[in-house]
Amino acid sequence: MSLASPGRLVRTLRHLRACQLAAQVRVRATPGWHDPSWVARLAPPPPPLVRHGRVTAWLPPDPQANTAAALHAGRFEFVGDERVAGWPPDWTGGDAPLLWRYNLHYLDWAWALPPAERLGAALDWAQRHPPAPAAVGWAPYPTSLRLGNLCLLAADDESAAAALWPTIWRQAEHLSRRLEYHLLGNHLLENGIALAFAGACFTGPDADRWLETGLGILRAQLPEQVLPDGMHFERSPMYQVRLVHALALLANTGHDPVRSVVAEPLARMAAALAALRHPDGQIALFNDAALGVYPEPGAVLAFAAAVLGDRPAPPVPVHLPVAGYFTGRSAHGDAVFCDAGPLGPDYLPGHAHGDMFSFEVSLGGRRALVDAGTFDYVPSDMRAYCRSTAAHNTVTVNGADQAEFWGAFRVGRRGRPHDVRHAITTDGFVLSGWHDGFRHLPGAPVHRREFRWHDAGVLLVRDEVSATRPVTAAARLRLHPGCRVLEVADRGVKAACGDVPFSVAVGAGPAPRVAEGWYCPRFGTRERCAVIVLEDRGRDTGFAFAVARGHDAAFGPDGRSLVAGGRTFAA
């Protein structure tokens, strides 16, 4: 963490929990905390029996873009970055970024190989990447994800279990003494899931100890990290996929003490994940989210349902009010996803973006208005861009962000939503609120937004920006790269996504202009896209616009009611 700005550092650290700060100090003050070589000196006990009996067929992790042919040629692709690592791979990862090397050590890619080669890759890792001070694969987070893969390899094959037992034992022993209380959040949850999985996989006193440690973490963390509406508290749909999958794998062990802890939060999380799927089946890209990292959401939900068996599934929610996500759908493949929630937990905002009161829209089953997504996880221009407020379908004031983003995961000053109100109407919903993310600017500006969704596939949005001195406000609407801008006029934009025509009608106020932006649906992937911009300056300014299928949408003379498809919609 840079000390270049003491004020920014204070604004970042003041939100951390005391236990988190104490753990940070302990990690930094403990010689050898990052050195796993101690575990190499221990002798594993003889292989025990495999304990669990699965409920249904396993759903292994997604190898992402990796194929057996590419791996045999020594080519590995993670986070959109293909590199030559050799075969078997150079486990150091060379000069690759840390996240790339982490992915190499997860071993998710091994599921692209035939069964015997998967086991060979895991055993090669154990032999050629022993615990040593510079062994990045022994960090707690990649150890957690890799342990899950090793236990899956051992689950239904006694000979594989015996061969893998020494490395599973050493990794579980090391992880159980390197829990990430200094980070908390999904890192600590993954530590607990991995230890519980390893403990449920094998019999014996060591496995029992791992199981109890893992379940202890889950008992403490799941009530906090899984919100009452089922959303993970870091509010990333991508990590929602990961955690639903991980908890379903854990529940699939069939171990009753495990299932008693995870079944109920798993059911709620699965329902929340289903709510955040676009008509194309993929997730909304709020906060740090990218496609193609974990198994397809539909496959994860089907696996979770099979694992939960006869347990009554909660209905798929229309809204996730604690997380701040509100959705609407039509019978014609139209959908809206609105974000009126906080950036994330105050002590853990690393995956937050400046997207308060942003939204995404699908029309006719196609994504039309989109979030910028996530390009990378390293300090870079693209990391700063994707986290910025200007990269989302919301309002900037004087070009500022809603929060003080810095580094790859740091947040100093941060805004919060207020007075969020949601009401169901006869044909949709109304959602409104304001946030204080710009109040530190001269004039103390405040942004208010109201959404009105109609099940006919019509969204009306009204913005107000008030300040004690003139400010420049800009609302942005990011079109999916598959959309074409056909016409730009004073009162709106006509566009099409494939064979689906749609309009962005503009009420009284400034005329729209079209700029260029980036769309990053996958790590390492960026595509140029059109961005509709409404901009005005004043002490009390604002915008009114609507998104509707067809090219006939237009605001009436009052600038509030919208006529579209032969119907009138009141704003």
CSV table of N, CA and C in Angstrom, one decimal, residues 284-419:
chain,number,residue,atom,x,y,z
A,284,ALA,N,-25.3,-10.3,-14.8
A,284,ALA,CA,-25.1,-8.9,-14.9
A,284,ALA,C,-23.6,-8.6,-14.5
A,285,LEU,N,-23.0,-7.6,-15.0
A,285,LEU,CA,-21.6,-7.3,-14.8
A,285,LEU,C,-21.4,-6.2,-13.8
A,286,PHE,N,-22.1,-6.2,-12.7
A,286,PHE,CA,-21.9,-5.2,-11.6
A,286,PHE,C,-20.7,-5.5,-10.8
A,287,ASN,N,-20.0,-4.4,-10.4
A,287,ASN,CA,-18.8,-4.5,-9.6
A,287,ASN,C,-17.8,-5.4,-10.4
A,288,ASP,N,-16.8,-6.0,-9.7
A,288,ASP,CA,-15.9,-6.8,-10.3
A,288,ASP,C,-16.6,-8.1,-10.8
A,289,ALA,N,-16.8,-8.1,-12.1
A,289,ALA,CA,-17.5,-9.3,-12.7
A,289,ALA,C,-17.0,-9.5,-14.1
A,290,ALA,N,-16.9,-10.7,-14.5
A,290,ALA,CA,-16.5,-11.0,-15.9
A,290,ALA,C,-17.1,-12.4,-16.2
A,291,LEU,N,-17.3,-12.6,-17.5
A,291,LEU,CA,-17.8,-13.9,-18.0
A,291,LEU,C,-16.7,-14.9,-18.2
A,292,GLY,N,-17.0,-16.2,-18.2
A,292,GLY,CA,-16.1,-17.2,-18.6
A,292,GLY,C,-15.1,-17.6,-17.6
A,293,VAL,N,-15.2,-17.2,-16.3
A,293,VAL,CA,-14.2,-17.5,-15.3
A,293,VAL,C,-14.6,-18.8,-14.6
A,294,TYR,N,-15.9,-19.0,-14.3
A,294,TYR,CA,-16.4,-20.1,-13.6
A,294,TYR,C,-17.4,-20.9,-14.5
A,295,PRO,N,-17.9,-22.0,-14.1
A,295,PRO,CA,-18.9,-22.8,-14.9
A,295,PRO,C,-20.1,-21.9,-15.2
A,296,GLU,N,-20.8,-22.2,-16.3
A,296,GLU,CA,-21.9,-21.5,-16.7
A,296,GLU,C,-22.9,-21.4,-15.6
A,297,PRO,N,-23.5,-20.2,-15.4
A,297,PRO,CA,-24.5,-20.0,-14.3
A,297,PRO,C,-25.6,-21.1,-14.3
A,298,GLY,N,-26.1,-21.4,-15.5
A,298,GLY,CA,-27.2,-22.4,-15.6
A,298,GLY,C,-26.7,-23.7,-15.1
A,299,ALA,N,-25.5,-24.1,-15.4
A,299,ALA,CA,-25.0,-25.4,-15.0
A,299,ALA,C,-24.8,-25.4,-13.5
A,300,VAL,N,-24.3,-24.3,-12.9
A,300,VAL,CA,-24.1,-24.2,-11.5
A,300,VAL,C,-25.5,-24.3,-10.8
A,301,LEU,N,-26.5,-23.6,-11.3
A,301,LEU,CA,-27.8,-23.7,-10.7
A,301,LEU,C,-28.4,-25.1,-10.7
A,302,ALA,N,-28.2,-25.8,-11.9
A,302,ALA,CA,-28.7,-27.1,-12.0
A,302,ALA,C,-28.0,-28.1,-11.0
A,303,PHE,N,-26.7,-27.9,-10.9
A,303,PHE,CA,-25.9,-28.7,-9.9
A,303,PHE,C,-26.4,-28.5,-8.5
A,304,ALA,N,-26.6,-27.2,-8.1
A,304,ALA,CA,-27.0,-26.9,-6.8
A,304,ALA,C,-28.4,-27.5,-6.5
A,305,ALA,N,-29.3,-27.4,-7.5
A,305,ALA,CA,-30.6,-28.0,-7.3
A,305,ALA,C,-30.5,-29.5,-7.1
A,306,ALA,N,-29.7,-30.2,-7.9
A,306,ALA,CA,-29.5,-31.6,-7.7
A,306,ALA,C,-28.9,-32.0,-6.3
A,307,VAL,N,-28.0,-31.1,-5.9
A,307,VAL,CA,-27.3,-31.4,-4.6
A,307,VAL,C,-28.3,-31.2,-3.5
A,308,LEU,N,-29.2,-30.2,-3.6
A,308,LEU,CA,-30.1,-29.9,-2.5
A,308,LEU,C,-31.3,-30.9,-2.5
A,309,GLY,N,-31.5,-31.6,-3.7
A,309,GLY,CA,-32.5,-32.7,-3.7
A,309,GLY,C,-33.9,-32.2,-3.4
A,310,ASP,N,-34.5,-32.9,-2.5
A,310,ASP,CA,-35.9,-32.7,-2.1
A,310,ASP,C,-36.1,-31.4,-1.3
A,311,ARG,N,-35.0,-30.7,-0.9
A,311,ARG,CA,-35.2,-29.5,-0.1
A,311,ARG,C,-36.0,-28.5,-0.9
A,312,PRO,N,-37.1,-27.9,-0.3
A,312,PRO,CA,-37.8,-26.9,-1.1
A,312,PRO,C,-37.0,-25.7,-1.5
A,313,ALA,N,-36.9,-25.4,-2.7
A,313,ALA,CA,-36.1,-24.3,-3.2
A,313,ALA,C,-36.9,-23.0,-3.0
A,314,PRO,N,-36.2,-21.9,-2.5
A,314,PRO,CA,-36.9,-20.7,-2.4
A,314,PRO,C,-37.2,-20.1,-3.8
A,315,PRO,N,-38.3,-19.4,-3.9
A,315,PRO,CA,-38.6,-18.8,-5.3
A,315,PRO,C,-37.5,-17.8,-5.7
A,316,VAL,N,-37.3,-17.7,-7.0
A,316,VAL,CA,-36.3,-16.8,-7.5
A,316,VAL,C,-36.8,-15.4,-7.2
A,317,PRO,N,-36.1,-14.6,-6.5
A,317,PRO,CA,-36.6,-13.2,-6.1
A,317,PRO,C,-36.5,-12.3,-7.3
A,318,VAL,N,-37.4,-11.4,-7.3
A,318,VAL,CA,-37.4,-10.3,-8.4
A,318,VAL,C,-36.5,-9.2,-8.0
A,319,HIS,N,-36.3,-9.0,-6.6
A,319,HIS,CA,-35.5,-8.0,-6.1
A,319,HIS,C,-34.6,-8.5,-5.0
A,320,LEU,N,-33.5,-7.9,-4.8
A,320,LEU,CA,-32.5,-8.2,-3.8
A,320,LEU,C,-32.3,-7.0,-3.0
A,321,PRO,N,-33.3,-6.6,-2.1
A,321,PRO,CA,-33.3,-5.3,-1.5
A,321,PRO,C,-32.1,-5.0,-0.5
A,322,VAL,N,-31.6,-6.0,0.1
A,322,VAL,CA,-30.4,-5.8,1.0
A,322,VAL,C,-29.2,-5.5,0.2
A,323,ALA,N,-29.0,-6.3,-0.8
A,323,ALA,CA,-27.8,-6.0,-1.7
A,323,ALA,C,-28.0,-4.7,-2.5
A,324,GLY,N,-29.3,-4.4,-2.8
A,324,GLY,CA,-29.6,-3.2,-3.5
A,324,GLY,C,-29.8,-3.4,-5.0
A,325,TYR,N,-30.0,-4.7,-5.4
A,325,TYR,CA,-30.3,-5.0,-6.8
A,325,TYR,C,-31.8,-5.2,-7.0
A,326,PHE,N,-32.3,-4.6,-8.1
A,326,PHE,CA,-33.7,-4.6,-8.4
A,326,PHE,C,-33.9,-5.0,-9.9
A,327,THR,N,-34.7,-5.9,-10.2
A,327,THR,CA,-34.8,-6.4,-11.5
A,327,THR,C,-36.2,-6.4,-12.0
A,328,GLY,N,-36.4,-6.4,-13.3
A,328,GLY,CA,-37.7,-6.5,-14.0
A,328,GLY,C,-37.5,-7.2,-15.3
A,329,ARG,N,-38.6,-7.9,-15.7
A,329,ARG,CA,-38.5,-8.7,-17.0
A,329,ARG,C,-39.9,-8.6,-17.7
A,330,SER,N,-39.8,-8.8,-19.0
A,330,SER,CA,-41.0,-8.8,-19.8
A,330,SER,C,-41.1,-10.2,-20.4
A,331,ALA,N,-42.3,-10.5,-21.0
A,331,ALA,CA,-42.5,-11.8,-21.6
A,331,ALA,C,-41.8,-11.9,-23.0
A,332,HIS,N,-41.1,-10.8,-23.4
A,332,HIS,CA,-40.5,-10.8,-24.7
A,332,HIS,C,-39.0,-10.8,-24.7
A,333,GLY,N,-38.4,-11.2,-23.6
A,333,GLY,CA,-36.9,-11.2,-23.5
A,333,GLY,C,-36.3,-9.9,-23.1
A,334,ASP,N,-37.1,-9.0,-22.5
A,334,ASP,CA,-36.6,-7.7,-22.0
A,334,ASP,C,-36.3,-7.9,-20.6
A,335,ALA,N,-35.3,-7.2,-20.1
A,335,ALA,CA,-35.0,-7.3,-18.7
A,335,ALA,C,-34.2,-6.0,-18.3
A,336,VAL,N,-34.3,-5.6,-17.0
A,336,VAL,CA,-33.6,-4.5,-16.5
A,336,VAL,C,-33.0,-5.0,-15.1
A,337,PHE,N,-31.8,-4.5,-14.8
A,337,PHE,CA,-31.1,-4.8,-13.6
A,337,PHE,C,-30.6,-3.5,-13.1
A,338,CYS,N,-31.1,-3.0,-11.9
A,338,CYS,CA,-30.7,-1.7,-11.3
A,338,CYS,C,-29.9,-1.9,-10.1
A,339,ASP,N,-28.9,-1.1,-9.9
A,339,ASP,CA,-28.0,-1.2,-8.7
A,339,ASP,C,-28.2,0.1,-7.9
A,340,ALA,N,-28.9,-0.1,-6.7
A,340,ALA,CA,-29.1,1.0,-5.8
A,340,ALA,C,-28.5,0.6,-4.4
A,341,GLY,N,-27.5,-0.2,-4.4
A,341,GLY,CA,-26.9,-0.7,-3.2
A,341,GLY,C,-25.6,0.0,-2.9
A,342,PRO,N,-25.0,-0.2,-1.7
A,342,PRO,CA,-23.7,0.4,-1.4
A,342,PRO,C,-22.6,-0.3,-2.2
A,343,LEU,N,-21.4,0.3,-2.2
A,343,LEU,CA,-20.3,-0.2,-2.9
A,343,LEU,C,-19.9,-1.6,-2.5
A,344,GLY,N,-20.1,-1.9,-1.2
A,344,GLY,CA,-19.7,-3.2,-0.7
A,344,GLY,C,-19.5,-3.0,0.8
A,345,PRO,N,-19.1,-4.1,1.5
A,345,PRO,CA,-18.8,-3.9,2.9
A,345,PRO,C,-17.7,-2.9,3.1
A,346,ASP,N,-17.9,-2.0,4.1
A,346,ASP,CA,-16.9,-0.9,4.3
A,346,ASP,C,-15.5,-1.4,4.5
A,347,TYR,N,-15.3,-2.5,5.2
A,347,TYR,CA,-14.0,-3.0,5.5
A,347,TYR,C,-13.4,-3.8,4.4
A,348,LEU,N,-14.2,-4.0,3.3
A,348,LEU,CA,-13.7,-4.9,2.2
A,348,LEU,C,-14.3,-4.4,0.9
A,349,PRO,N,-14.0,-3.2,0.4
A,349,PRO,CA,-14.6,-2.7,-0.8
A,349,PRO,C,-13.7,-3.0,-2.1
A,350,GLY,N,-12.8,-3.9,-2.0
A,350,GLY,CA,-11.8,-4.1,-3.1
A,350,GLY,C,-12.4,-4.5,-4.4
A,351,HIS,N,-13.6,-5.1,-4.4
A,351,HIS,CA,-14.2,-5.5,-5.7
A,351,HIS,C,-15.3,-4.5,-6.1
A,352,ALA,N,-15.4,-3.3,-5.5
A,352,ALA,CA,-16.4,-2.3,-5.8
A,352,ALA,C,-16.1,-1.5,-7.0
A,353,HIS,N,-17.1,-1.1,-7.7
A,353,HIS,CA,-17.0,-0.1,-8.8
A,353,HIS,C,-17.8,1.1,-8.5
A,354,GLY,N,-17.6,2.2,-9.2
A,354,GLY,CA,-18.4,3.4,-9.0
A,354,GLY,C,-19.7,3.3,-9.7
A,355,ASP,N,-20.6,2.4,-9.3
A,355,ASP,CA,-21.8,2.1,-10.1
A,355,ASP,C,-23.1,2.3,-9.3
A,356,MET,N,-23.1,3.2,-8.3
A,356,MET,CA,-24.4,3.4,-7.6
A,356,MET,C,-25.4,4.0,-8.6
A,357,PHE,N,-26.6,3.5,-8.6
A,357,PHE,CA,-27.7,3.9,-9.5
A,357,PHE,C,-27.4,3.6,-11.0
A,358,SER,N,-26.5,2.7,-11.2
A,358,SER,CA,-26.3,2.2,-12.6
A,358,SER,C,-27.3,1.1,-12.9
A,359,PHE,N,-27.3,0.7,-14.2
A,359,PHE,CA,-28.3,-0.3,-14.6
A,359,PHE,C,-27.8,-1.0,-15.9
A,360,GLU,N,-28.3,-2.2,-16.2
A,360,GLU,CA,-28.1,-2.9,-17.4
A,360,GLU,C,-29.5,-3.2,-18.0
A,361,VAL,N,-29.6,-3.3,-19.3
A,361,VAL,CA,-30.8,-3.6,-20.0
A,361,VAL,C,-30.6,-4.6,-21.1
A,362,SER,N,-31.5,-5.6,-21.2
A,362,SER,CA,-31.6,-6.5,-22.3
A,362,SER,C,-32.9,-6.3,-23.0
A,363,LEU,N,-32.9,-6.3,-24.3
A,363,LEU,CA,-34.1,-6.1,-25.1
A,363,LEU,C,-34.2,-7.3,-26.1
A,364,GLY,N,-35.3,-7.9,-26.1
A,364,GLY,CA,-35.5,-9.0,-27.1
A,364,GLY,C,-34.5,-10.1,-26.9
A,365,GLY,N,-34.0,-10.3,-25.7
A,365,GLY,CA,-33.1,-11.4,-25.4
A,365,GLY,C,-31.6,-11.0,-25.6
A,366,ARG,N,-31.4,-9.8,-26.1
A,366,ARG,CA,-30.0,-9.3,-26.4
A,366,ARG,C,-29.6,-8.2,-25.4
A,367,ARG,N,-28.4,-8.2,-25.0
A,367,ARG,CA,-27.9,-7.1,-24.1
A,367,ARG,C,-27.8,-5.9,-25.0
A,368,ALA,N,-28.4,-4.8,-24.4
A,368,ALA,CA,-28.5,-3.5,-25.1
A,368,ALA,C,-27.6,-2.5,-24.4
A,369,LEU,N,-27.9,-2.2,-23.1
A,369,LEU,CA,-27.1,-1.3,-22.3
A,369,LEU,C,-26.4,-2.1,-21.2
A,370,VAL,N,-25.1,-1.9,-21.2
A,370,VAL,CA,-24.2,-2.7,-20.4
A,370,VAL,C,-23.2,-2.0,-19.5
A,371,ASP,N,-22.8,-2.6,-18.4
A,371,ASP,CA,-21.7,-2.2,-17.6
A,371,ASP,C,-20.4,-2.4,-18.4
A,372,ALA,N,-19.4,-1.6,-18.0
A,372,ALA,CA,-18.1,-1.8,-18.7
A,372,ALA,C,-17.4,-3.1,-18.4
A,373,GLY,N,-17.8,-3.8,-17.3
A,373,GLY,CA,-17.1,-5.1,-17.0
A,373,GLY,C,-15.8,-4.9,-16.3
A,374,THR,N,-15.0,-5.9,-16.4
A,374,THR,CA,-13.7,-5.9,-15.6
A,374,THR,C,-12.6,-6.5,-16.6
A,375,PHE,N,-11.6,-5.7,-16.8
A,375,PHE,CA,-10.5,-6.0,-17.7
A,375,PHE,C,-9.3,-6.8,-17.0
A,376,ASP,N,-8.9,-6.3,-15.8
A,376,ASP,CA,-7.8,-6.9,-15.2
A,376,ASP,C,-7.8,-6.6,-13.7
A,377,TYR,N,-6.9,-7.2,-12.9
A,377,TYR,CA,-6.8,-7.0,-11.5
A,377,TYR,C,-5.4,-6.5,-11.1
A,378,VAL,N,-4.8,-5.7,-11.9
A,378,VAL,CA,-3.5,-5.1,-11.6
A,378,VAL,C,-3.7,-3.6,-11.7
A,379,PRO,N,-2.9,-2.8,-11.0
A,379,PRO,CA,-2.9,-1.3,-11.1
A,379,PRO,C,-2.6,-0.9,-12.6
A,380,SER,N,-3.6,-0.4,-13.3
A,380,SER,CA,-3.4,-0.1,-14.7
A,380,SER,C,-4.4,1.0,-15.1
A,381,ASP,N,-4.3,1.5,-16.3
A,381,ASP,CA,-5.2,2.5,-16.8
A,381,ASP,C,-6.6,1.8,-17.0
A,382,MET,N,-6.6,0.5,-17.5
A,382,MET,CA,-7.9,-0.2,-17.7
A,382,MET,C,-8.5,-0.5,-16.3
A,383,ARG,N,-7.7,-0.9,-15.3
A,383,ARG,CA,-8.3,-1.1,-14.0
A,383,ARG,C,-9.0,0.1,-13.5
A,384,ALA,N,-8.3,1.2,-13.6
A,384,ALA,CA,-8.9,2.5,-13.1
A,384,ALA,C,-10.2,2.8,-13.9
A,385,TYR,N,-10.1,2.6,-15.2
A,385,TYR,CA,-11.3,2.9,-16.1
A,385,TYR,C,-12.5,2.1,-15.7
A,386,CYS,N,-12.3,0.8,-15.6
A,386,CYS,CA,-13.4,-0.1,-15.3
A,386,CYS,C,-14.1,0.1,-13.9
A,387,ARG,N,-13.3,0.6,-13.0
A,387,ARG,CA,-13.8,0.9,-11.7
A,387,ARG,C,-14.5,2.3,-11.6
A,388,SER,N,-14.2,3.2,-12.6
A,388,SER,CA,-14.6,4.5,-12.5
A,388,SER,C,-16.1,4.7,-12.7
A,389,THR,N,-16.7,5.8,-12.2
A,389,THR,CA,-18.1,6.0,-12.4
A,389,THR,C,-18.4,6.3,-13.9
A,390,ALA,N,-17.5,6.9,-14.6
A,390,ALA,CA,-17.7,7.1,-16.1
A,390,ALA,C,-17.9,5.9,-16.9
A,391,ALA,N,-17.5,4.7,-16.3
A,391,ALA,CA,-17.6,3.4,-17.0
A,391,ALA,C,-18.9,2.7,-16.8
A,392,HIS,N,-19.9,3.4,-16.1
A,392,HIS,CA,-21.1,2.8,-15.8
A,392,HIS,C,-22.3,3.7,-16.2
A,393,ASN,N,-23.5,3.1,-16.3
A,393,ASN,CA,-24.7,3.8,-16.7
A,393,ASN,C,-25.3,4.7,-15.6
A,394,THR,N,-24.5,5.6,-15.2
A,394,THR,CA,-25.0,6.5,-14.1
A,394,THR,C,-24.4,7.9,-14.4
A,395,VAL,N,-24.4,8.8,-13.4
A,395,VAL,CA,-24.0,10.2,-13.6
A,395,VAL,C,-22.7,10.5,-12.9
A,396,THR,N,-21.9,11.2,-13.6
A,396,THR,CA,-20.7,11.8,-13.0
A,396,THR,C,-20.9,13.3,-12.8
A,397,VAL,N,-20.2,13.9,-11.8
A,397,VAL,CA,-20.2,15.3,-11.6
A,397,VAL,C,-18.8,15.8,-11.6
A,398,ASN,N,-18.6,16.8,-12.4
A,398,ASN,CA,-17.2,17.4,-12.6
A,398,ASN,C,-16.2,16.3,-13.0
A,399,GLY,N,-16.7,15.2,-13.6
A,399,GLY,CA,-15.8,14.1,-14.0
A,399,GLY,C,-15.3,13.3,-12.9
A,400,ALA,N,-15.8,13.5,-11.6
A,400,ALA,CA,-15.3,12.8,-10.5
A,400,ALA,C,-16.0,11.4,-10.3
A,401,ASP,N,-15.4,10.5,-9.5
A,401,ASP,CA,-15.9,9.2,-9.2
A,401,ASP,C,-16.8,9.3,-7.9
A,402,GLN,N,-17.6,8.3,-7.8
A,402,GLN,CA,-18.4,8.2,-6.5
A,402,GLN,C,-17.6,7.8,-5.3
A,403,ALA,N,-16.4,7.3,-5.6
A,403,ALA,CA,-15.5,6.9,-4.5
A,403,ALA,C,-14.1,7.1,-4.9
A,404,GLU,N,-13.2,7.1,-3.9
A,404,GLU,CA,-11.8,7.4,-4.2
A,404,GLU,C,-11.1,6.1,-4.4
A,405,PHE,N,-11.1,5.6,-5.7
A,405,PHE,CA,-10.5,4.4,-6.1
A,405,PHE,C,-9.0,4.6,-6.3
A,406,TRP,N,-8.2,3.7,-5.8
A,406,TRP,CA,-6.8,3.7,-6.1
A,406,TRP,C,-6.2,2.4,-6.0
A,407,GLY,N,-5.0,2.2,-6.6
A,407,GLY,CA,-4.4,0.9,-6.6
A,407,GLY,C,-5.3,0.0,-7.4
A,408,ALA,N,-5.2,-1.3,-7.2
A,408,ALA,CA,-6.0,-2.3,-7.9
A,408,ALA,C,-7.3,-2.5,-7.1
A,409,PHE,N,-7.2,-2.4,-5.8
A,409,PHE,CA,-8.4,-2.8,-4.9
A,409,PHE,C,-8.7,-1.9,-3.8
A,410,ARG,N,-8.0,-0.7,-3.7
A,410,ARG,CA,-8.1,0.2,-2.6
A,410,ARG,C,-9.3,1.2,-2.8
A,411,VAL,N,-9.9,1.6,-1.8
A,411,VAL,CA,-10.9,2.6,-1.8
A,411,VAL,C,-10.7,3.5,-0.6
A,412,GLY,N,-10.6,4.8,-0.8
A,412,GLY,CA,-10.5,5.7,0.3
A,412,GLY,C,-11.9,6.3,0.6
A,413,ARG,N,-12.1,7.5,0.3
A,413,ARG,CA,-13.4,8.1,0.5
A,413,ARG,C,-14.4,7.4,-0.3
A,414,ARG,N,-15.6,7.1,0.2
A,414,ARG,CA,-16.6,6.4,-0.6
A,414,ARG,C,-18.0,7.0,-0.3
A,415,GLY,N,-18.8,7.0,-1.4
A,415,GLY,CA,-20.2,7.5,-1.2
A,415,GLY,C,-21.1,6.3,-0.8
A,416,ARG,N,-22.3,6.7,-0.3
A,416,ARG,CA,-23.3,5.7,0.1
A,416,ARG,C,-24.7,6.1,-0.4
A,417,PRO,N,-25.5,5.2,-0.7
A,417,PRO,CA,-26.9,5.5,-1.2
A,417,PRO,C,-27.8,5.8,0.0
A,418,HIS,N,-28.7,6.7,-0.2
A,418,HIS,CA,-29.7,7.1,0.9
A,418,HIS,C,-31.1,7.1,0.4
A,419,ASP,N,-32.0,6.9,1.3
A,419,ASP,CA,-33.4,6.9,1.0
A,419,ASP,C,-33.8,6.1,-0.2
